[in-house]
CSV table of C-alpha atoms in Angstrom, one decimal:
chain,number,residue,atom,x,y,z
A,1,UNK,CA,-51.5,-96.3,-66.0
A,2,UNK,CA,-53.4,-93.3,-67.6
A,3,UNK,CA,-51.8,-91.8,-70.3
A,4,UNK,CA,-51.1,-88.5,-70.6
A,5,UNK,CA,-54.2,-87.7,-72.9
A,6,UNK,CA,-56.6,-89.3,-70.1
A,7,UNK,CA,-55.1,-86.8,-67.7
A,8,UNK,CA,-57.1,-83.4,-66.3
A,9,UNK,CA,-56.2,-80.5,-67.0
A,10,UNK,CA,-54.7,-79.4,-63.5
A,11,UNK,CA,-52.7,-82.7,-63.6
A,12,UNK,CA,-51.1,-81.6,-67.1
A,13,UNK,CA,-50.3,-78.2,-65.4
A,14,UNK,CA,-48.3,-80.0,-62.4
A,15,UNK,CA,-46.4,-82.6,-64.4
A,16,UNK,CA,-45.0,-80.3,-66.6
A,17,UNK,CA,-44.0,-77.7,-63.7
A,18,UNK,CA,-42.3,-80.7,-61.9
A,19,UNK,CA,-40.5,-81.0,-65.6
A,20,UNK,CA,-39.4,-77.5,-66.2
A,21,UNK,CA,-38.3,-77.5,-62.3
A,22,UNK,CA,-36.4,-80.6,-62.8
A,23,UNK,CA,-34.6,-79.5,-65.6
A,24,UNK,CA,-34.1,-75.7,-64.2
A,25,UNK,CA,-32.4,-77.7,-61.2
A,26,UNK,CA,-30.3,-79.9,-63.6
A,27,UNK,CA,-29.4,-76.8,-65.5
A,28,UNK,CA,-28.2,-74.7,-62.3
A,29,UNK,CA,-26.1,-77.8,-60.4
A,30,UNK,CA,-24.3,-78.3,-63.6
A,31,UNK,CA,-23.3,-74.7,-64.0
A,32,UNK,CA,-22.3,-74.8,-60.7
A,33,UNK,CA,-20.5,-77.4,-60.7
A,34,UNK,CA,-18.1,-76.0,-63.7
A,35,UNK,CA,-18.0,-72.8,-62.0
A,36,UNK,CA,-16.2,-74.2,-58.9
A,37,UNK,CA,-14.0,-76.4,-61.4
A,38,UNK,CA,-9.7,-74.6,-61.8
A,39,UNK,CA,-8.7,-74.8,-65.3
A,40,UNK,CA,-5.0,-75.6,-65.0
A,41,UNK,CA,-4.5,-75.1,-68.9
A,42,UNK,CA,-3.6,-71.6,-70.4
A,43,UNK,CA,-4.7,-70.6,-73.6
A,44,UNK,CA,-1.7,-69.1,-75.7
A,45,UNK,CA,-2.1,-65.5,-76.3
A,46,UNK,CA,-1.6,-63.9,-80.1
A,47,UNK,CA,1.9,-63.0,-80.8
A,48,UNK,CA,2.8,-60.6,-83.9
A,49,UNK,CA,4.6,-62.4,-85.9
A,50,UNK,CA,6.3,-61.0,-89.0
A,51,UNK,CA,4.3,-63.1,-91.3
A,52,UNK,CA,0.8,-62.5,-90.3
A,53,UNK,CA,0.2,-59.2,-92.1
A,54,UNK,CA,-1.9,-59.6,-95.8
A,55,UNK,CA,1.4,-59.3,-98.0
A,56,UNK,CA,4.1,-59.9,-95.1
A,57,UNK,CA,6.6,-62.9,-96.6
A,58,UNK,CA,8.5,-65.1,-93.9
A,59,UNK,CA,11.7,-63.6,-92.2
A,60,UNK,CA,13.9,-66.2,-94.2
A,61,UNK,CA,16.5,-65.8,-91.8
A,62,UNK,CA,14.7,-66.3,-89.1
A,63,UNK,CA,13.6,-69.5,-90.9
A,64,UNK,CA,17.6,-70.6,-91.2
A,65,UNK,CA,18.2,-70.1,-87.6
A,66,UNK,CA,15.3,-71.8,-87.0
A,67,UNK,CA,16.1,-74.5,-89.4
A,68,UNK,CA,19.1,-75.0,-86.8
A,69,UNK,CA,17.6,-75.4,-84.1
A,70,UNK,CA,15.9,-78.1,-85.3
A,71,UNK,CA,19.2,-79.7,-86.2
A,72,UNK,CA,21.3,-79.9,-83.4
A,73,UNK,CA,17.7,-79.9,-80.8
A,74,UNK,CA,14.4,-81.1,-82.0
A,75,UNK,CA,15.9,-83.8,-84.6
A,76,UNK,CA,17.0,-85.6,-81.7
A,77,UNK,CA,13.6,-86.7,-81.1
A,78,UNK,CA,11.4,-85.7,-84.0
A,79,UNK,CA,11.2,-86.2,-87.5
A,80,UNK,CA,10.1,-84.2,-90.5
A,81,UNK,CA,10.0,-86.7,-93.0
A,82,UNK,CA,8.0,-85.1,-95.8
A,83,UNK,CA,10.4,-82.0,-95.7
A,84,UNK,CA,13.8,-82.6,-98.5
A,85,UNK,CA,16.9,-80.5,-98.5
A,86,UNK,CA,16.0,-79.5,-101.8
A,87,UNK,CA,13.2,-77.6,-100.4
A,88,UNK,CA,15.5,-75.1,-98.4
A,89,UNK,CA,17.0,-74.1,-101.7
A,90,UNK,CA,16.1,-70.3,-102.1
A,91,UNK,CA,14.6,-70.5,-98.3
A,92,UNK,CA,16.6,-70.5,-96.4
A,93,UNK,CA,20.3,-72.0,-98.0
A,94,UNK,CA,21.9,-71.7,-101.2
A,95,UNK,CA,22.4,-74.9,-103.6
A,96,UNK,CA,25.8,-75.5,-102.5
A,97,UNK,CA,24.9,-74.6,-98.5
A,98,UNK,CA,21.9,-77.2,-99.4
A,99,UNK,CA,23.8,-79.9,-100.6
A,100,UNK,CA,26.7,-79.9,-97.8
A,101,UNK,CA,24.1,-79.9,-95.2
A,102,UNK,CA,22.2,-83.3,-96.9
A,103,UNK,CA,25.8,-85.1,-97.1
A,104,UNK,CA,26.7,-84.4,-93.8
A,105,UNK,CA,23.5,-87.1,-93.3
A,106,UNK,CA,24.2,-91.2,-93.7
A,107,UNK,CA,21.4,-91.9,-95.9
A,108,UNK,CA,19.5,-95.9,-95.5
A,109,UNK,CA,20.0,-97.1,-99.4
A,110,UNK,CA,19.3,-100.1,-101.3
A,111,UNK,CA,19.6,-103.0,-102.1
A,112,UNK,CA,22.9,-103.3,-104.0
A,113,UNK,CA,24.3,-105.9,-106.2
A,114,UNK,CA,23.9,-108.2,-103.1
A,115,UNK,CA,21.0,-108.0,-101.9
A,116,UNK,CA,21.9,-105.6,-98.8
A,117,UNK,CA,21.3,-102.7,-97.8
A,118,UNK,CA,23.8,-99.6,-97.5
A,119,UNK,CA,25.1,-96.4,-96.2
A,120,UNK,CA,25.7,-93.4,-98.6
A,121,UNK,CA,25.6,-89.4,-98.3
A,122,UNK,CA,22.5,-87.7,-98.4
A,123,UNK,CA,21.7,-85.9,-101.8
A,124,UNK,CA,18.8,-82.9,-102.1
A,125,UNK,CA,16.3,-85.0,-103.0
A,126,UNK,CA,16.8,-87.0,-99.6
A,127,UNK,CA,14.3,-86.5,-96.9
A,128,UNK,CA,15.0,-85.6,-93.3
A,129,UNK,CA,16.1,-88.7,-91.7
A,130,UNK,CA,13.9,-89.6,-88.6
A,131,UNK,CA,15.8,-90.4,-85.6
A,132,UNK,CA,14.2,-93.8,-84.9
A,133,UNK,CA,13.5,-96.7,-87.1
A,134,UNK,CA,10.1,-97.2,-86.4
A,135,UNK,CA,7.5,-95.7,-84.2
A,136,UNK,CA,8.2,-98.3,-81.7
A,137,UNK,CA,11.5,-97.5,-81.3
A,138,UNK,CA,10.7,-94.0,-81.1
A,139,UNK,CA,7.9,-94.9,-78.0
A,140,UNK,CA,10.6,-97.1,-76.4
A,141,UNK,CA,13.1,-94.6,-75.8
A,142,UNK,CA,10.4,-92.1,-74.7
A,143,UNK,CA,9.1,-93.8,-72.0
A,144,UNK,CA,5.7,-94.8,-74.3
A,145,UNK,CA,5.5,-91.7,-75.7
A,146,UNK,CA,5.6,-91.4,-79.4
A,147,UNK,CA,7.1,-87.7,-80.2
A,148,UNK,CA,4.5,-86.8,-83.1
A,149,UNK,CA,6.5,-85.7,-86.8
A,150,UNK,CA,7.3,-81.8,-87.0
A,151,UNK,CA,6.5,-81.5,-90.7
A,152,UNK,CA,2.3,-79.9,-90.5
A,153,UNK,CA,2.5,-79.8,-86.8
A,154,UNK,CA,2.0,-75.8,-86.9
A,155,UNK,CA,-1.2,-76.5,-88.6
A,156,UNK,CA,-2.4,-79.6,-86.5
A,157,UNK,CA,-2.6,-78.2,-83.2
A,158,UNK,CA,-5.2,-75.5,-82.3
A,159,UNK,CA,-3.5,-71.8,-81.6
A,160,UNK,CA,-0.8,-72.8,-84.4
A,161,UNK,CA,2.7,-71.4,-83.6
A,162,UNK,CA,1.2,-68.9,-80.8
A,163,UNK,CA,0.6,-72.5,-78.7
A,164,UNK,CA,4.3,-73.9,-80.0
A,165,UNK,CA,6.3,-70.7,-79.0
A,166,UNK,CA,3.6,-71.0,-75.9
A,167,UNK,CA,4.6,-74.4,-75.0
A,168,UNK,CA,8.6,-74.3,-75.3
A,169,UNK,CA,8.4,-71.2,-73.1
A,170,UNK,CA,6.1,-72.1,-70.5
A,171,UNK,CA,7.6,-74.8,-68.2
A,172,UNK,CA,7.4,-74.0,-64.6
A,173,UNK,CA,6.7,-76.2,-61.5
A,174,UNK,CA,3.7,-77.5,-60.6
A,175,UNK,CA,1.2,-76.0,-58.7
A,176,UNK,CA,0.7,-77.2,-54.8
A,177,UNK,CA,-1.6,-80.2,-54.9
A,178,UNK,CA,-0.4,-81.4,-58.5
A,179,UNK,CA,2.3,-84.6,-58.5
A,180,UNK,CA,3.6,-85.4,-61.6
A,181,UNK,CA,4.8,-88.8,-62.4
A,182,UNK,CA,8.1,-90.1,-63.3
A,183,UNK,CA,8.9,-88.9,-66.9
A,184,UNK,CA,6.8,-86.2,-66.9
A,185,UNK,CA,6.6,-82.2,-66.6
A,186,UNK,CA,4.8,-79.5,-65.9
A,187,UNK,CA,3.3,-77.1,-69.1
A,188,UNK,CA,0.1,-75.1,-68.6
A,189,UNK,CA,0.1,-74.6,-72.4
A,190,UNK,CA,-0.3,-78.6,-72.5
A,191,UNK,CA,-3.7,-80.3,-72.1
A,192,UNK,CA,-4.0,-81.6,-68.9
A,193,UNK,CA,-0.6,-79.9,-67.8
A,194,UNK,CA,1.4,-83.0,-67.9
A,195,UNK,CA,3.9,-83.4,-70.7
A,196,UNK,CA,6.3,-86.2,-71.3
A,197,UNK,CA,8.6,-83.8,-73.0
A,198,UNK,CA,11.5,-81.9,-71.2
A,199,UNK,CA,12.4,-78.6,-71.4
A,200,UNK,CA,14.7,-78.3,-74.6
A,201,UNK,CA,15.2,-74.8,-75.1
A,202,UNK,CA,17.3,-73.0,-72.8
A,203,UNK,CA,19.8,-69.6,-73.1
A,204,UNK,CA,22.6,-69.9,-75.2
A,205,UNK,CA,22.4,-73.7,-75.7
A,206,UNK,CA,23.7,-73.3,-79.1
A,207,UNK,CA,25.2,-70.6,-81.5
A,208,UNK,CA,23.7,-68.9,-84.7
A,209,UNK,CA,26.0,-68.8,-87.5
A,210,UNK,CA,24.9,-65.2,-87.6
A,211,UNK,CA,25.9,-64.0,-84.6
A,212,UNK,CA,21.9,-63.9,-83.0
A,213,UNK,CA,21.7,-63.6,-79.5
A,214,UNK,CA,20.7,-67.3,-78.7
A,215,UNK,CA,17.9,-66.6,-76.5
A,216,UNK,CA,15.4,-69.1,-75.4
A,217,UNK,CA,12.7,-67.3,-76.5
A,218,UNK,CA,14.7,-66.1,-79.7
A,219,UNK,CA,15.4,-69.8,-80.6
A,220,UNK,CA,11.4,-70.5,-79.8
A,221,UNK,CA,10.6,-67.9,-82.2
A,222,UNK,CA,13.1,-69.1,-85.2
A,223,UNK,CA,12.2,-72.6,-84.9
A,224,UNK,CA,8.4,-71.7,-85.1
A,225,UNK,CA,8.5,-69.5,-87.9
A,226,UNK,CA,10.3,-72.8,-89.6
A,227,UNK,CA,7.8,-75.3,-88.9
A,228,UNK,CA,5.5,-72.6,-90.4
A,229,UNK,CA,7.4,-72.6,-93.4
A,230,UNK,CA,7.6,-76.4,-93.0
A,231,UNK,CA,4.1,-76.3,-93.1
A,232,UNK,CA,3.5,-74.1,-95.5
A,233,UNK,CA,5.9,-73.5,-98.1
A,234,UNK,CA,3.3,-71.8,-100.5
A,235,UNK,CA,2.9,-69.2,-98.1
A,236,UNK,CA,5.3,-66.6,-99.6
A,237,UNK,CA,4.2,-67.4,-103.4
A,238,UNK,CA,0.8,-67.4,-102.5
A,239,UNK,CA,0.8,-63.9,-100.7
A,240,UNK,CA,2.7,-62.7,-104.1
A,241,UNK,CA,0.2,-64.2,-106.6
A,242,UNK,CA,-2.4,-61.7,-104.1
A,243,UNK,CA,-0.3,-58.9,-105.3
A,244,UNK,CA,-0.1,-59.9,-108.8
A,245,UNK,CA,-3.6,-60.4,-108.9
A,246,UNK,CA,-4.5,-56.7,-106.9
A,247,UNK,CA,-2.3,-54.9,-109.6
A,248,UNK,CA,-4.1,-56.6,-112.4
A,249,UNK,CA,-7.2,-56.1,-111.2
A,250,UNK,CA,-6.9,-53.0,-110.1
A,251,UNK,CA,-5.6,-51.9,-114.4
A,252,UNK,CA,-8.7,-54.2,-116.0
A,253,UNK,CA,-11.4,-52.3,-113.2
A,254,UNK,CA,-10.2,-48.9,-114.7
A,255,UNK,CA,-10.4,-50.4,-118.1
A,256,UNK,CA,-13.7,-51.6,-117.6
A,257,UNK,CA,-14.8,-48.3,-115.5
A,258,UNK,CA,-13.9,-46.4,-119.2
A,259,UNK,CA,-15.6,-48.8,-121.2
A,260,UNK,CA,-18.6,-48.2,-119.5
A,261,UNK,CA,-18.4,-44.5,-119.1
A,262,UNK,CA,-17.7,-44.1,-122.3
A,263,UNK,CA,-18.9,-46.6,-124.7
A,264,UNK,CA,-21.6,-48.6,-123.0
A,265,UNK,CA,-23.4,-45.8,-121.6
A,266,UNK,CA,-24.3,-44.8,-125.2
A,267,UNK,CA,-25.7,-47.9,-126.4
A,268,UNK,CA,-27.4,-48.5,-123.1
A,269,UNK,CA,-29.4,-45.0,-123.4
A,270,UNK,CA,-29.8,-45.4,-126.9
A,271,UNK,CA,-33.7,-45.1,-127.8
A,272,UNK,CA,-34.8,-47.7,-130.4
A,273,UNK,CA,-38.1,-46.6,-132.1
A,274,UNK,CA,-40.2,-48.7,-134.6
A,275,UNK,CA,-42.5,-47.0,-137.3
A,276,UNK,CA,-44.8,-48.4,-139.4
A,277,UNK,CA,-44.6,-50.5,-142.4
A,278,UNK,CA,-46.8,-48.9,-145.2
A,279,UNK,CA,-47.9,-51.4,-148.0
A,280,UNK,CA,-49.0,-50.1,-151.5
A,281,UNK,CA,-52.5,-50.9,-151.7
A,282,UNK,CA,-52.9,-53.3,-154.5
A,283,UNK,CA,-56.2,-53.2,-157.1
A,284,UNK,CA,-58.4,-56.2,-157.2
């Protein structure tokens, strides 16, 4: 076989138009092939949430309302087990609020004396308690699916919160042509549009201590802005350390700004001139 050095000129000129061809045809049947192809997932739109602004803190009651929803809903089902009642302390709950809500929880403990282990009251340095005892448990009595831990799950999926508050809100039925099997729902926010999570959220399915209207999209947005703060409890102290650090800023520029203006400008145009040395001439 003659290689591709051996070959004439006009021989080079129709391989490689046969190449650029083939790959131009390639190129076009693949784009239309994803043309013709219905993307049955949504992407979640951008919601304006009260936090998003440069040096906007949390809406801390929204995070306590949120806080229970997760209670008496989500903690059914999912855990948040690096989350401790000592962290809702100035969040979202007084000490005292704080403490009542960790010993209304049975805390594992142990071992005693014995050997064995024991039941006690939660104190604020208890974690959440996960529902199950072990992830297969957990998959058991989801039909195989393991409900994933709440704690950094506003950071671990893409679109954040705007694809949480998305996803509680968006069940519908399925389109015509798309079966879902037993266990499962419909959610265009989901990947692949099948979710093995029911609806949890409806109207008035619980009531605020507060007095909130107890929406389904009010309790979407609560428990979101919590599992924001869940995942990042920094947030409010780090958006004040930006305003500490403006202010301060801001009085050493103007400090510096008159220091140059008025003291280094004079040392900077100063003119430094150098005469000659004259030396006595000495006798010989």
């Amino acid at each position: 076989m003659a290689t591709l050095r051996n070959l004439s000129r006009g021989k080079k000129i129709l391989w490689a138009t046969v190449g650029i061809a083939s790959g131009a045809t390639g190129g076009l049947l693949f784009a239309l092939n994803e043309s013709v192809k219905a993307d049955l997932e949504l992407h979640p739109p951008s919601y304006p949430w009260n936090h998003n602004g440069i040096l906007q803190s949390f809406d801390h009651a929204s995070i306590r309302r949120g806080y229970q929803v997760y209670k008496q809903v989500c903690a059914a089902c999912h855990s948040m087990k690096y989350i401790a009642y000592r962290h809702l302390v100035g969040v979202s709950h007084t000490e005292a609020e704080a403490k009542a809500e960790a010993e209304d929880q049975l805390i594992t403990d142990g071992p005693d004396d014995l050997g064995n282990m024991f039941q006690r009251p939660g104190k604020l340095s208890d974690y959440f308690p996960s529902p199950y005892p072990n992830d297969n448990a957990a998959r058991a009595a989801n039909n195989g699916a393991l409900p994933p831990d709440l704690t950094t799950i506003a950071l671990g999926r893409h679109g954040g919160i705007d694809y949480i508050f998305s996803l509680l809100t968006g069940y519908c039925d399925a389109p015509e042509g798309v079966k879902m099997a037993d266990g499962q729902y419909y959610n265009p926010y989901f990947p692949g549009g099948a979710i093995s999570m029911a609806q949890a959220l409806y109207n008035e399915i619980l009531e605020y201590d507060d007095g909130t209207p107890a929406t389904s999209s009010q309790l979407a947005k609560d428990v979101c802005t919590f599992l924001k703060w869940a995942a990042e409890p920094e947030h409010d102290t780090r958006k004040r350390m930006l305003l500490k650090v403006l202010f301060i800023s801001s009085f050493l520029l103007s400090i510096t700004y008159w220091w140059k203006r008025h003291k280094f400008t004079v040392v900077k145009n100063r003119k430094l001139a150098f005469k000659p040395v004259h030396f006595p001439k000495t006798k010989k």
